[in-house]
Structure formats: C-alpha cells, structure tokens
PDB file of C-alpha atoms and ligand atoms in Angstrom:
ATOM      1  CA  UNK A   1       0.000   0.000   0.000  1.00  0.00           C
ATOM      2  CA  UNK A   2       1.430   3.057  -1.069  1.00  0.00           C
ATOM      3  CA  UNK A   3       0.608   6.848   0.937  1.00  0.00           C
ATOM      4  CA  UNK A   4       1.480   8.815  -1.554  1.00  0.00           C
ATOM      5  CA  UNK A   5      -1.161  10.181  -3.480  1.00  0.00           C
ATOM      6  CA  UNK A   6       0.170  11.258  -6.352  1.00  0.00           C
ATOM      7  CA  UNK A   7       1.438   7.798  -7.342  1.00  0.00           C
ATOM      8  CA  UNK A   8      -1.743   6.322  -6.556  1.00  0.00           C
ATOM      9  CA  UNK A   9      -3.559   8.062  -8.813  1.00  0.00           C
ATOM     10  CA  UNK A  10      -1.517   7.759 -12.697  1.00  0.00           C
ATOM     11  CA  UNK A  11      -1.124  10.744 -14.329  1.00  0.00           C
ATOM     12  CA  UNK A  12      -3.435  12.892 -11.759  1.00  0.00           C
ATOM     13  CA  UNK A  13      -0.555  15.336 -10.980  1.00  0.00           C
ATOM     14  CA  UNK A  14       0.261  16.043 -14.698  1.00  0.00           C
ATOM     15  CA  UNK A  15      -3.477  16.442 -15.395  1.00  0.00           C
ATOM     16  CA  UNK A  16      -3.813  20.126 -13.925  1.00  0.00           C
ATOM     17  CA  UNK A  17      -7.065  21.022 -14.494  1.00  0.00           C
ATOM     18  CA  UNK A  18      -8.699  17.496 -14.940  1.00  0.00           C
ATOM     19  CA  UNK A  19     -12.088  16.414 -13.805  1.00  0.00           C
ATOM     20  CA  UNK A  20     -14.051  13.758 -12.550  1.00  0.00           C
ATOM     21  CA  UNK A  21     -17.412  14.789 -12.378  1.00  0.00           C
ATOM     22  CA  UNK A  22     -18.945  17.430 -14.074  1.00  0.00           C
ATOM     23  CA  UNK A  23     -22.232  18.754 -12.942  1.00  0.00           C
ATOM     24  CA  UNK A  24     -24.036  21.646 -15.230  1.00  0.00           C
ATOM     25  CA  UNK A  25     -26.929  23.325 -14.843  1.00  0.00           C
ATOM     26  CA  UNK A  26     -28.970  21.132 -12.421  1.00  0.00           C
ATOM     27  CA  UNK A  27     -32.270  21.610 -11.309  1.00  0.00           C
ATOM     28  CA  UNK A  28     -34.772  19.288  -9.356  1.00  0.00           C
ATOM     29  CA  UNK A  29     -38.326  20.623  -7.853  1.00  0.00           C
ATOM     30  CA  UNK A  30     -40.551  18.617  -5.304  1.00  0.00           C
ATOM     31  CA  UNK A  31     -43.946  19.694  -5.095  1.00  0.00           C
ATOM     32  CA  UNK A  32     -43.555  23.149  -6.795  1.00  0.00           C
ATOM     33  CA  UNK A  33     -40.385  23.693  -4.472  1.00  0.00           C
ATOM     34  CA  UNK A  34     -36.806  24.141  -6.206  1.00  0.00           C
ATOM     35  CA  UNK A  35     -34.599  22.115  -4.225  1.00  0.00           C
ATOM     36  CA  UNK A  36     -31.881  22.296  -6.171  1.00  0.00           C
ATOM     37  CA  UNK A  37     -31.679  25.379  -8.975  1.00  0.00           C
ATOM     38  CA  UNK A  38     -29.115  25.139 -12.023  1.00  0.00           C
ATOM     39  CA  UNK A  39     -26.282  24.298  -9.842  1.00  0.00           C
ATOM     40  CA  UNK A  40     -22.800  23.694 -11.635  1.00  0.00           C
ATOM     41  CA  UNK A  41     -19.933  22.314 -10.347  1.00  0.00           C
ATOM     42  CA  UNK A  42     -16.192  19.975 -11.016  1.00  0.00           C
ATOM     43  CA  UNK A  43     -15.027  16.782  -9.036  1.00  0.00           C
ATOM     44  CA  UNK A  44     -11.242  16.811  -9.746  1.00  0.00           C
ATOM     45  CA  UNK A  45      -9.526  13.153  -9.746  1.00  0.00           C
ATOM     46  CA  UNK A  46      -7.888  12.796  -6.295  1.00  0.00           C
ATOM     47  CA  UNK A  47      -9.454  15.541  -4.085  1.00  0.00           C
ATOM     48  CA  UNK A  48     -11.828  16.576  -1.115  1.00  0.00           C
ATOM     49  CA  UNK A  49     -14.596  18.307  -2.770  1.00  0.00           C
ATOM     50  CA  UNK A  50     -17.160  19.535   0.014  1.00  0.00           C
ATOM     51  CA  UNK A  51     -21.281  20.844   0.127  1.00  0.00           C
ATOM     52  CA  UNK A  52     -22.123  22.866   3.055  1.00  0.00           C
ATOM     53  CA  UNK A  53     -24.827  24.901   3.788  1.00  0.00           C
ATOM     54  CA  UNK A  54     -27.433  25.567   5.816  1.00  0.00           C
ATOM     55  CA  UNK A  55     -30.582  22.805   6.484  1.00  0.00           C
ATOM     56  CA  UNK A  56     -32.517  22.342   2.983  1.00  0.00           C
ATOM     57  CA  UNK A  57     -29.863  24.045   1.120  1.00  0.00           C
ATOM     58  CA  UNK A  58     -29.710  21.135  -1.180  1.00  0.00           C
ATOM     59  CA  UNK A  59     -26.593  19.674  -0.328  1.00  0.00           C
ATOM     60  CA  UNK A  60     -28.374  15.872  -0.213  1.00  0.00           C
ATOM     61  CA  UNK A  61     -30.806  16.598  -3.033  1.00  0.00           C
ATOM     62  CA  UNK A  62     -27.698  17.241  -5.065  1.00  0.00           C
ATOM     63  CA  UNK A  63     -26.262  13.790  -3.726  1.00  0.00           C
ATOM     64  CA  UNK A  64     -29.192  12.354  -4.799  1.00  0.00           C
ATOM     65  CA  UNK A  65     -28.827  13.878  -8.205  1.00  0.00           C
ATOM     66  CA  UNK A  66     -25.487  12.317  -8.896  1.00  0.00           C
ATOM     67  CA  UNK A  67     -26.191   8.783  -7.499  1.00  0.00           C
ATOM     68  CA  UNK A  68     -29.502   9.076 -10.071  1.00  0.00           C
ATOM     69  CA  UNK A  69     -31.640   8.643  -7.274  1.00  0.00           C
ATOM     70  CA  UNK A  70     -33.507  11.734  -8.946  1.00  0.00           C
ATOM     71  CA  UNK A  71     -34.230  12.709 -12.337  1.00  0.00           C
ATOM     72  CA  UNK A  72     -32.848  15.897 -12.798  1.00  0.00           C
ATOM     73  CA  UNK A  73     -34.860  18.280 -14.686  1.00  0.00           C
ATOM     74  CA  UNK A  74     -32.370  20.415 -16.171  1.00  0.00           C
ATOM     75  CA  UNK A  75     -28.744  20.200 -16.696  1.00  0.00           C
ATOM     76  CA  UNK A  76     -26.439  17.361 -17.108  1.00  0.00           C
ATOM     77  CA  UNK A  77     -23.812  15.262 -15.206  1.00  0.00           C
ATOM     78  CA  UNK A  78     -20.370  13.807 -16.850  1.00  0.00           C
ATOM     79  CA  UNK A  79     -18.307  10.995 -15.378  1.00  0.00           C
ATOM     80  CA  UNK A  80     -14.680  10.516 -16.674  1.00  0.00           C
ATOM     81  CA  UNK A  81     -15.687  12.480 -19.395  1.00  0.00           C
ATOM     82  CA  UNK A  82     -19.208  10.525 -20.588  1.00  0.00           C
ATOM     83  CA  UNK A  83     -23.092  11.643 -20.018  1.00  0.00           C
ATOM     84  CA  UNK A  84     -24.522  10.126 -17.329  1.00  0.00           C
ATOM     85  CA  UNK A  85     -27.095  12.118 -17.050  1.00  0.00           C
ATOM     86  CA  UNK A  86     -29.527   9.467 -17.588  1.00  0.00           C
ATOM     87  CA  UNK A  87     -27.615   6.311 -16.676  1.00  0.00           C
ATOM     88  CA  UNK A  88     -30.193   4.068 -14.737  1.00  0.00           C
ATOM     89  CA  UNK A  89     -28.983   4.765 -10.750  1.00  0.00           C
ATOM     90  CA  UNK A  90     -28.257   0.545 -10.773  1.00  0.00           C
ATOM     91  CA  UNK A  91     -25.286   1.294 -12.742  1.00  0.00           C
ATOM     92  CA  UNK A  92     -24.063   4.427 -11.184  1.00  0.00           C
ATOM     93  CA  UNK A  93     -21.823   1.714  -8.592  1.00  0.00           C
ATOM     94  CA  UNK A  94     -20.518  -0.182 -11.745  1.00  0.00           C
ATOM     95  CA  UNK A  95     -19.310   2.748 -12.809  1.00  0.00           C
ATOM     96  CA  UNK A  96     -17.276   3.735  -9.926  1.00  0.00           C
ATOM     97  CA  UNK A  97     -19.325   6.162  -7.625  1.00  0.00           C
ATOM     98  CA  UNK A  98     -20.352   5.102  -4.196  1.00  0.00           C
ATOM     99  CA  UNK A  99     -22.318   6.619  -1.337  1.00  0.00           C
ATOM    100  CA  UNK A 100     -23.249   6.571   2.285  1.00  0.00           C
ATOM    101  CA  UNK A 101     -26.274   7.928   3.637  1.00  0.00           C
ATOM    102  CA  UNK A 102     -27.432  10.763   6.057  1.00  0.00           C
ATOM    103  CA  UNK A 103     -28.899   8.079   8.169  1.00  0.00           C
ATOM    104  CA  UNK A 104     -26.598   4.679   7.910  1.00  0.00           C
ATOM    105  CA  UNK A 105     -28.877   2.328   6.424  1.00  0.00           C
ATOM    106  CA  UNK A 106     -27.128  -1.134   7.718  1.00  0.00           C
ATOM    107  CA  UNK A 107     -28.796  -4.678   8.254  1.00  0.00           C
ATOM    108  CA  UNK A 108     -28.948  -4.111  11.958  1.00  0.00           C
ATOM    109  CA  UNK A 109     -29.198  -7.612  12.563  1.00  0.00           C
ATOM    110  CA  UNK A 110     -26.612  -9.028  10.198  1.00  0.00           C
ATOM    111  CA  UNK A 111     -22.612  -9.112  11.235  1.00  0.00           C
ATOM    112  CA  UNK A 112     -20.277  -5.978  10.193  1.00  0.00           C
ATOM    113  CA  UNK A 113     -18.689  -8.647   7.676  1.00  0.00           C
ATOM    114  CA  UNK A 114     -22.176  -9.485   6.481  1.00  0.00           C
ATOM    115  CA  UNK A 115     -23.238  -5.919   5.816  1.00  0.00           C
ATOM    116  CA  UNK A 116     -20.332  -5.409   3.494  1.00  0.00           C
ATOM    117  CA  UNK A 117     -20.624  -8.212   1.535  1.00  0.00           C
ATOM    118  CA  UNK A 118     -24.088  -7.194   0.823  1.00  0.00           C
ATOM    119  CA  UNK A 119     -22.584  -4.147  -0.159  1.00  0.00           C
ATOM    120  CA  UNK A 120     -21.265  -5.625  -2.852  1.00  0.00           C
ATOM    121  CA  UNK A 121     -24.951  -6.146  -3.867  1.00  0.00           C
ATOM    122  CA  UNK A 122     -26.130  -2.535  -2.578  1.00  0.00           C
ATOM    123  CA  UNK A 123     -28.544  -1.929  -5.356  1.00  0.00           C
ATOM    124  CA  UNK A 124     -30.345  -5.062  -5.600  1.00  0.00           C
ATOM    125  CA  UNK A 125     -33.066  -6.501  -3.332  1.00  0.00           C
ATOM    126  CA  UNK A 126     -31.650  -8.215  -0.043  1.00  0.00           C
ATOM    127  CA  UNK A 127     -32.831 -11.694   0.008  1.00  0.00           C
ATOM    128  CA  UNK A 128     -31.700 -11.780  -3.703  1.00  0.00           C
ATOM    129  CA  UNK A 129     -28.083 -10.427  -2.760  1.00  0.00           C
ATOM    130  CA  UNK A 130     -27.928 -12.980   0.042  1.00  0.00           C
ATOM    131  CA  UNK A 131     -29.065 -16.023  -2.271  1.00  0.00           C
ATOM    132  CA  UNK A 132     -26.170 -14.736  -4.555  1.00  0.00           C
ATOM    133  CA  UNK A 133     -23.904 -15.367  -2.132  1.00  0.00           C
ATOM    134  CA  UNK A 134     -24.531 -18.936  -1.631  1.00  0.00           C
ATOM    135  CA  UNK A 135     -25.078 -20.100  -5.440  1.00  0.00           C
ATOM    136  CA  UNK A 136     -22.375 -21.827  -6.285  1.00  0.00           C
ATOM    137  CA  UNK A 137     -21.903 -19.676  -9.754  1.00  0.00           C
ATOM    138  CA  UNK A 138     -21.148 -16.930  -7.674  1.00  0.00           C
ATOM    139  CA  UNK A 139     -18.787 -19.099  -5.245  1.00  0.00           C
ATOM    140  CA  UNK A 140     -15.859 -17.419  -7.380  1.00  0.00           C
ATOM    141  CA  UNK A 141     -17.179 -13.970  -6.611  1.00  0.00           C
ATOM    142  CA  UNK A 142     -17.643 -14.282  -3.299  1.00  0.00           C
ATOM    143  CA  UNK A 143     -14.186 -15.656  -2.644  1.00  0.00           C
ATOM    144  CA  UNK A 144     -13.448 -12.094  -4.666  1.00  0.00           C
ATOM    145  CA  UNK A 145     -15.790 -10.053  -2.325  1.00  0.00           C
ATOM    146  CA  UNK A 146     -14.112 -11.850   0.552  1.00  0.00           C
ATOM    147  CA  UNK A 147     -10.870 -10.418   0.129  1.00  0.00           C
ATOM    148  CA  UNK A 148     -12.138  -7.107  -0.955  1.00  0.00           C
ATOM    149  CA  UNK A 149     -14.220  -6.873   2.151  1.00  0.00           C
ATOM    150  CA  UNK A 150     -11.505  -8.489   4.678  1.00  0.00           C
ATOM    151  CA  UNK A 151      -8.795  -5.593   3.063  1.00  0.00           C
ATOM    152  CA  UNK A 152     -11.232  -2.971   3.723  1.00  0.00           C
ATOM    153  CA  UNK A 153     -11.788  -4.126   7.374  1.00  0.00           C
ATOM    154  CA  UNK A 154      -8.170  -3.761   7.838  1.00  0.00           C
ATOM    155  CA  UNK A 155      -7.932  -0.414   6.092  1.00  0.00           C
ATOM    156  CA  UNK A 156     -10.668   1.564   8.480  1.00  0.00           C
ATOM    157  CA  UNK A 157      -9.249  -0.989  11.176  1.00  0.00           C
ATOM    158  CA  UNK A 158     -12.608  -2.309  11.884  1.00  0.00           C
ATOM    159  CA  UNK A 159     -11.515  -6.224  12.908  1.00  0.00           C
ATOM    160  CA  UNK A 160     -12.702  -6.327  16.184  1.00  0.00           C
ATOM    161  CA  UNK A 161     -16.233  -5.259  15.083  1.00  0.00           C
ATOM    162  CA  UNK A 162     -15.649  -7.850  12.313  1.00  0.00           C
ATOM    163  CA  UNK A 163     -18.281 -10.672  13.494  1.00  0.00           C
ATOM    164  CA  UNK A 164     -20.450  -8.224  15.400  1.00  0.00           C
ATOM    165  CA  UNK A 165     -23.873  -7.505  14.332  1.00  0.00           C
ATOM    166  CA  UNK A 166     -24.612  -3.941  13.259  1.00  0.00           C
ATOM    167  CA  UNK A 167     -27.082  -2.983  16.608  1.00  0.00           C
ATOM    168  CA  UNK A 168     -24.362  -3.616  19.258  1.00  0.00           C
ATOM    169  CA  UNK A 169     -21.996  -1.161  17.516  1.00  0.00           C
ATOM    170  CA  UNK A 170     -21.178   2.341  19.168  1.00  0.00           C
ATOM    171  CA  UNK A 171     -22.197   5.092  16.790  1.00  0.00           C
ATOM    172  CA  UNK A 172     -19.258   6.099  15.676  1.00  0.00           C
ATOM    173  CA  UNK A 173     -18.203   2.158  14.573  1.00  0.00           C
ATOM    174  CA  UNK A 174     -21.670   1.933  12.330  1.00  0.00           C
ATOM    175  CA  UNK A 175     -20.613   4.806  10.382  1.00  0.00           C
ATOM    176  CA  UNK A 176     -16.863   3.625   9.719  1.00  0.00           C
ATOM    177  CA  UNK A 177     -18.753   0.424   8.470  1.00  0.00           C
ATOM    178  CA  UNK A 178     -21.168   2.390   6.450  1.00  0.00           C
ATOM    179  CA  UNK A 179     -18.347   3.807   4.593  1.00  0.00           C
ATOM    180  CA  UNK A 180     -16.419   0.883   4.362  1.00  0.00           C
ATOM    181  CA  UNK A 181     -19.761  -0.671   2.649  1.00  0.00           C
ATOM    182  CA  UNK A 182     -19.542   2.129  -0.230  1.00  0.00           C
ATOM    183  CA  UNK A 183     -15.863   1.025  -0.485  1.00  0.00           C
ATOM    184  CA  UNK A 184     -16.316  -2.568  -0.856  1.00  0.00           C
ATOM    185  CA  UNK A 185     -17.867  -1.438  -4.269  1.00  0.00           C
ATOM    186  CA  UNK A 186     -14.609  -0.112  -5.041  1.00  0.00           C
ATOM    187  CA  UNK A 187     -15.631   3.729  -6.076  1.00  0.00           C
ATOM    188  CA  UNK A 188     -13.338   6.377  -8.156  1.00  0.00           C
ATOM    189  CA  UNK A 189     -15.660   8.883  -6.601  1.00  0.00           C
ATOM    190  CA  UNK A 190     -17.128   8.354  -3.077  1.00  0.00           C
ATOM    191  CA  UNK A 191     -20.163  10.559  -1.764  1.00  0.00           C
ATOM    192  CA  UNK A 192     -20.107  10.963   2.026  1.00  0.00           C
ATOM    193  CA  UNK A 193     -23.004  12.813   3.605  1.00  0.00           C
ATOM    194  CA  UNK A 194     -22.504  14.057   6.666  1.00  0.00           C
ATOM    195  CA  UNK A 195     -20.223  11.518   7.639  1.00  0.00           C
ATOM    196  CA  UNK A 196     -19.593  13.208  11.119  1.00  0.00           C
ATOM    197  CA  UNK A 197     -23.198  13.640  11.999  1.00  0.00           C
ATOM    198  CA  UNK A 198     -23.575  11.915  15.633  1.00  0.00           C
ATOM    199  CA  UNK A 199     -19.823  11.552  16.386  1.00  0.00           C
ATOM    200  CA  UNK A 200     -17.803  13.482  19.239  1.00  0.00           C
ATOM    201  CA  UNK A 201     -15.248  15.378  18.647  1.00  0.00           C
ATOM    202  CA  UNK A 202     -12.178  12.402  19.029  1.00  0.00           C
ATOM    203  CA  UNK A 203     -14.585  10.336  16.209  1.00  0.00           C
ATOM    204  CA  UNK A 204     -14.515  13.154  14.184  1.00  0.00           C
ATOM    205  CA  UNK A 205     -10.894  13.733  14.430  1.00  0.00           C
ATOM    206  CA  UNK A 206     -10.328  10.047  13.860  1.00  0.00           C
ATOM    207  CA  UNK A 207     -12.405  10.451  10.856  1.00  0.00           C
ATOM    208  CA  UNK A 208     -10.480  13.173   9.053  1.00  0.00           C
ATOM    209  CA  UNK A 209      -7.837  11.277   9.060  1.00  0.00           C
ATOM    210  CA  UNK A 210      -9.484   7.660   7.533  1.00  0.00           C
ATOM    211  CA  UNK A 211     -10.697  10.555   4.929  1.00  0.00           C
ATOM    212  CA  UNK A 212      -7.076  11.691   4.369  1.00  0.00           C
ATOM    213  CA  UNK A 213      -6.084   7.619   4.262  1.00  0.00           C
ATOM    214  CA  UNK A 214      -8.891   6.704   1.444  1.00  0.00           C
ATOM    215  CA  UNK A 215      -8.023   9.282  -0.794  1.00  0.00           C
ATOM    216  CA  UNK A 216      -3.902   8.890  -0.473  1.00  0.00           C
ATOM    217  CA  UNK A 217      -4.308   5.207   0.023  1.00  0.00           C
ATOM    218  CA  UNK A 218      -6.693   4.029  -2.373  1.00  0.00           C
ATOM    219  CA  UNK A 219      -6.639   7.194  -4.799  1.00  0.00           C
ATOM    220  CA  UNK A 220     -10.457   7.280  -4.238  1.00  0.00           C
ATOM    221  CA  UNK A 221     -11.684  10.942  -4.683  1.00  0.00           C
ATOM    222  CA  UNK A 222     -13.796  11.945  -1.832  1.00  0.00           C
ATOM    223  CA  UNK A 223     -17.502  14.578  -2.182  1.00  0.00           C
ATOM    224  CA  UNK A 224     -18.672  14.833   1.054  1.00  0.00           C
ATOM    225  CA  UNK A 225     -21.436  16.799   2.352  1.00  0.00           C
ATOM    226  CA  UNK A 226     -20.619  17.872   6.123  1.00  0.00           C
ATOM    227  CA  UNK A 227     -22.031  20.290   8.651  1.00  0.00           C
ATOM    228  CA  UNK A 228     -18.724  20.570  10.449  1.00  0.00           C
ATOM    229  CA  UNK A 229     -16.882  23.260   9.685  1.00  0.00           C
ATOM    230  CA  UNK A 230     -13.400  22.255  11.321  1.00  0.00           C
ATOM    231  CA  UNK A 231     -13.698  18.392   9.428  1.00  0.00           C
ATOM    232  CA  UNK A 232     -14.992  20.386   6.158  1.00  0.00           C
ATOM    233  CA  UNK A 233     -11.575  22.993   6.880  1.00  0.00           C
ATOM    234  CA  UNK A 234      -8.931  19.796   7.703  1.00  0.00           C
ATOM    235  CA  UNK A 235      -9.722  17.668   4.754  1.00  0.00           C
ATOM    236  CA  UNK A 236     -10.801  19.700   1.774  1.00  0.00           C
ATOM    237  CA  UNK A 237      -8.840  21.045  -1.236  1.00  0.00           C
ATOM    238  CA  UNK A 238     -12.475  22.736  -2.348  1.00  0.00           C
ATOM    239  CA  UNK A 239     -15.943  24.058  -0.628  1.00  0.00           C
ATOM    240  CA  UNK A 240     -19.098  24.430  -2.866  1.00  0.00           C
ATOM    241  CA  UNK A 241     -21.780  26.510  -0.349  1.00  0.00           C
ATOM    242  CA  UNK A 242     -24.950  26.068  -1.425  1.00  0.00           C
ATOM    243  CA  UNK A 243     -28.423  27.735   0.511  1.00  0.00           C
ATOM    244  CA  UNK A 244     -32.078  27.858  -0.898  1.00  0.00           C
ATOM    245  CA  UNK A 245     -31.355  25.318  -4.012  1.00  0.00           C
ATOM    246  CA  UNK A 246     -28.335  27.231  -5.134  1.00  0.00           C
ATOM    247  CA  UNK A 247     -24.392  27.630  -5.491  1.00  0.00           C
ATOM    248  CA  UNK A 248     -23.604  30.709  -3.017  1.00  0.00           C
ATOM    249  CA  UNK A 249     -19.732  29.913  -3.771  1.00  0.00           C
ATOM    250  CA  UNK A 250     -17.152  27.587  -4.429  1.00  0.00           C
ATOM    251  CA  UNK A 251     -13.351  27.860  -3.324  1.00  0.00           C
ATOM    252  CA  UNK A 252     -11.054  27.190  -0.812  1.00  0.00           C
ATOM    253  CA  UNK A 253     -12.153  25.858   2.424  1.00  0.00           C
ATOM    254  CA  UNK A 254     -10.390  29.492   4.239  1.00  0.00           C
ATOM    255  CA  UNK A 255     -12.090  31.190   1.438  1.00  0.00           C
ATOM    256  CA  UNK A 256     -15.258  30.280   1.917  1.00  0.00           C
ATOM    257  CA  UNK A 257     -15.535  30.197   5.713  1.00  0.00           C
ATOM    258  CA  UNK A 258     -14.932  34.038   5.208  1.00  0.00           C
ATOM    259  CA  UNK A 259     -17.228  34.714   1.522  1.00  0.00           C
ATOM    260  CA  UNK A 260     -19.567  37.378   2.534  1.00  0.00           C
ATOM    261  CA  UNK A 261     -22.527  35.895   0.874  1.00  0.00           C
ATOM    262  CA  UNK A 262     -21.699  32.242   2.622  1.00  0.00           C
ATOM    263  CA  UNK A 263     -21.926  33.918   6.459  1.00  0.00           C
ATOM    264  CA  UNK A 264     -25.263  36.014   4.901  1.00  0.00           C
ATOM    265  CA  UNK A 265     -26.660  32.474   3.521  1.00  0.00           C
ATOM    266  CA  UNK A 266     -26.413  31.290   7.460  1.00  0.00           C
ATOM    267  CA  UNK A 267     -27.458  34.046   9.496  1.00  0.00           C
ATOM    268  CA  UNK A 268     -30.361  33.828   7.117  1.00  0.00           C
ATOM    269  CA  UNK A 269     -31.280  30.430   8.218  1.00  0.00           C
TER     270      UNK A 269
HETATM  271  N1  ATP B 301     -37.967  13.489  -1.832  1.00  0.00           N
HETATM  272  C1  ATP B 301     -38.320  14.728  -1.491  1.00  0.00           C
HETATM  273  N2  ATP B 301     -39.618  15.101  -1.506  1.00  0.00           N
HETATM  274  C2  ATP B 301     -39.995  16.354  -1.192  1.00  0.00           C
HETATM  275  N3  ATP B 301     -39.138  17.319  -0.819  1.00  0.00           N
HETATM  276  C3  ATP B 301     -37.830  17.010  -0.768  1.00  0.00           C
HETATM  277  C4  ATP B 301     -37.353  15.706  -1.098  1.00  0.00           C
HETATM  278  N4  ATP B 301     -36.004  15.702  -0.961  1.00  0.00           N
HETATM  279  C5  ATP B 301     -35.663  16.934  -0.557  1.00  0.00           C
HETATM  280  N5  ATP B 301     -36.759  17.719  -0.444  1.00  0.00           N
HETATM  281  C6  ATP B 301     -36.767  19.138  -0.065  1.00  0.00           C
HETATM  282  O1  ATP B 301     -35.739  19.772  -0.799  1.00  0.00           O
HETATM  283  C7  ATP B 301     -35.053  20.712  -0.003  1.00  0.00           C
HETATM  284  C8  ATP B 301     -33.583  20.344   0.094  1.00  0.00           C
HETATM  285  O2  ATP B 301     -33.447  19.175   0.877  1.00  0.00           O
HETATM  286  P1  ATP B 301     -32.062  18.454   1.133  1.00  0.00           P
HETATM  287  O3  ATP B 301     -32.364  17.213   1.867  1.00  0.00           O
HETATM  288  O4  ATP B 301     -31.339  18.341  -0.153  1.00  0.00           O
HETATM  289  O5  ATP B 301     -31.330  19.498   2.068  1.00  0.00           O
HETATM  290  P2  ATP B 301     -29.915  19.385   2.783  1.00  0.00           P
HETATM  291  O6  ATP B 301     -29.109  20.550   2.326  1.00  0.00           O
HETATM  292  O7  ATP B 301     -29.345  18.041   2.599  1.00  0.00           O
HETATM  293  O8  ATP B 301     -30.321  19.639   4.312  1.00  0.00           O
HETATM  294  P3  ATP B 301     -29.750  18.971   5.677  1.00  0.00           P
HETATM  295  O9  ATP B 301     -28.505  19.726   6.011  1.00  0.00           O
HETATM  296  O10 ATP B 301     -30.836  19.250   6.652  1.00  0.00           O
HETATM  297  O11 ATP B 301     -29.533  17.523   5.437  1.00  0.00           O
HETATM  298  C9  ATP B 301     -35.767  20.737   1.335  1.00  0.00           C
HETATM  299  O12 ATP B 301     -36.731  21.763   1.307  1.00  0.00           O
HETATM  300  C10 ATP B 301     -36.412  19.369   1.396  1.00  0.00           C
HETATM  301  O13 ATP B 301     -37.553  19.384   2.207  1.00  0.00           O
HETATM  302 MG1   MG B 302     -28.934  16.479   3.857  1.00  0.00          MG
END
C-alpha cells in the first residue's frame, strides 16, 4: 500500500485542471419547491470536494442527483468524461461512484462482515443479494468479495467489530462500516453525507484522518457533504456553499468560511 497520493492516482498530478465529475446546470423541484436550482460544479480526480450549507440548502438533493436517485430536470452530469445524465442509478456503482447515507442504512441484525458483503450487492433486493452469495456460480465472486471486504476491514481498522452484528456497535463504529460498505464497491468517486453527523469530537478527528487515508491510500476521490466546519476545513482542497437550491460559492475551504454571501446564507437560516 502506497501513501502517496500522487502515485496512486496515474497521471493525476500532470493532469492540472482534470475532472471527474462534471455537474451543469442542475435543477430538481418537489412539489412546486426548487430544491436544487441550475447548480454547476467539477469533481477533480484525487481531491476533497465539500457541500455545506445551511438545512434544505440542497446539499443531499444534489447527492441524490449524482447517485440518479432523482431525475434531474435540467442540466447534465459527466463521469470521466461521458453523459450520465440518464444512466439508470443501478449502474451508477458499476461505474465507480459510491455513497453513504445521512442516516446509515445497515442490516442491523446481520454481522459488520455481512453488511459489506451485501454491499457488494447494494442496489439489488436483499434476500436476492444474500441467495447470490450462496449459489455456487457466484462461489468465485464471493471468494473475490471476501478479500475485498476483509482488506477494507483492515484499512478503516474495523476487525474487532468484524463478526459483530450492526445494533451492538457504538455510533461512531456503524458509520466507519457504512463507509467501508460504499468502499467494498470499489468507487473512483465516493459521496459521504454528513459523515460526522452523531460523532464526538475524538470520532470526528479520527475520521479526518481515515478521509485523508482513502483518498492517499486508495486514490479514491472523496464529495462529502458535512455540517462541520473544522472536518470540512482539515480535509478539503475545495468548498461548494450552497443555501435555498443554489451555489452561493465555491473555493477554498479558508475562502469560503470568510465569503460574505456564505456567512449572509447562514445568518439567514
Ligand atoms: N424526496 C423529497 N420530496 C420532497 N421534498 C424534498 C425531497 N427531498 C428533498 N426535499 C426538499 O428539498 C429541499 C432540500 O433538501 P435536502 O435534503 O437536499 O437538504 P440538505 O441541504 O441536505 O439539508 P440537511 O442539512 O438538513 O440535510 C428541502 O426543502 C427538502 O424538504
Ligand atoms: Mg442532507
């Protein structure tokens, strides 16, 4: 395993200006509300790119969006340079982009080990991912999944949660394992939102750096939407702001702590 990024990641540090993901122009209404309104925006290969903003700014709408939960009705997306814009969302994880959830959604009941080898299986009905597992067609694949899953317990350094089921976990554990789930599908581009929502202030710490490890590590590039302004300040290279629907600002995290319009966009809320 190598920790330096720019070797993980071919050709990312003579690509200056290259991009992931390219958002342009998205809208979304619910009910005659604009949740999201023509909002633009670049993933580059290999960095932190954050959301904040205040409570219905968006910032998950806009996760949803990407991930094709949503039909977006303006505006199109671009992954490694190809339209996705209407790519059914069970092939968004085939194509390399992976996501947690605001509220971990984990088989309580099933081991830690369990939970990510479904993972593998994320968009497809439970009991059918389970059978999958046990035909012996797939015996090959799960031997695959296996390792995958076993080297991603030993990344976030989650082996002595390893045969525990989900609802005896602390808080903190069950969203390390959520995230390890999204990287079990082995993601170019990994959505986090609000990966520090419920964890104290050591967790969160901890956190920045298993953020710093996954994208030096494993080259994975990292969106993450995030409340926390110190986590959003430690690990970004770039801050999109976003409030009613729309982009306030995008630039550095120490740029836009201080934008004018950003501290506006909160007092208002
Ligand atoms: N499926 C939906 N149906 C109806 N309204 C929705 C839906 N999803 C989002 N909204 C609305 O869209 C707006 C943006 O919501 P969104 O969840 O994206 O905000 P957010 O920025 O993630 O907020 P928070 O920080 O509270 O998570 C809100 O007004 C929300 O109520
Ligand atoms: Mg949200």
């Amino acid at each position: 395993m190598t920790t330096a990024a720019a070797t993980a990641i071919p050709g990312a540090e003579s690509a200056v200006g290259a991009v992931l993901f390219e958002a342009n122009g998205l809208s979304v209404s619910f009910g005659g509300i604009k949740a999201v309104r023509d909002v633009s925006f670049t993933i580059r290969p290999g960095e932190v790119f954050s959301i904040i903003g205040p409570n219905g700014a968006g910032k998950t709408t806009v996760f949803n969006l990407v991930s094709r939960f949503y039909d977006a009705e303006t505006g199109t997306m671009a992954y490694e340079g190809n339209d996705i814009t209407s790519v059914p969302t069970h092939r968004i994880a085939a194509l390399g982009i992976a996501r947690t959830f605001q509220n971990t959604e984990l088989f309580e009941h099933e081991t830690v080990l369990t939970n990510l080898l479904i993972g593998h299986h994320v968009h497809r009905h439970t009991n059918l991912a389970t059978d999958l597992l046990f035909l012996p067609r797939a015996r090959g694949q799960e031997l695959e999944f296996r390792r995958k899953a076993e080297d991603v317990i030993d990344l976030l350094d989650l082996q002595r949660y390893r045969e525990q089921p989900i609802g005896s976990l602390p808080y903190g554990a069950r969203k390390m394992v959520e995230i390890a789930r999204a990287l079990c599908l082995e993601p170019k581009l990994l959505l986090l939102d609000e990966p520090s929502s419920g964890l104290n202030p050591e967790e969160t710490e901890d956190l920045s750096f298993w953020i710093e490890d996954i994208v030096a590590d494993l080259g994975v590039t990292v969106a993450m939407v995030e409340h926390d302004m110190n986590l959003v300040a430690t690990v970004s290279d770039r801050v999109m702001a976003m409030a009613d629907g729309a982009e306030v600002a995008t630039g550095e995290p120490a740029e836009i702590q201080q934008h004018p319009d950003v501290l506006r966009a909160y007092l208002g809320h």
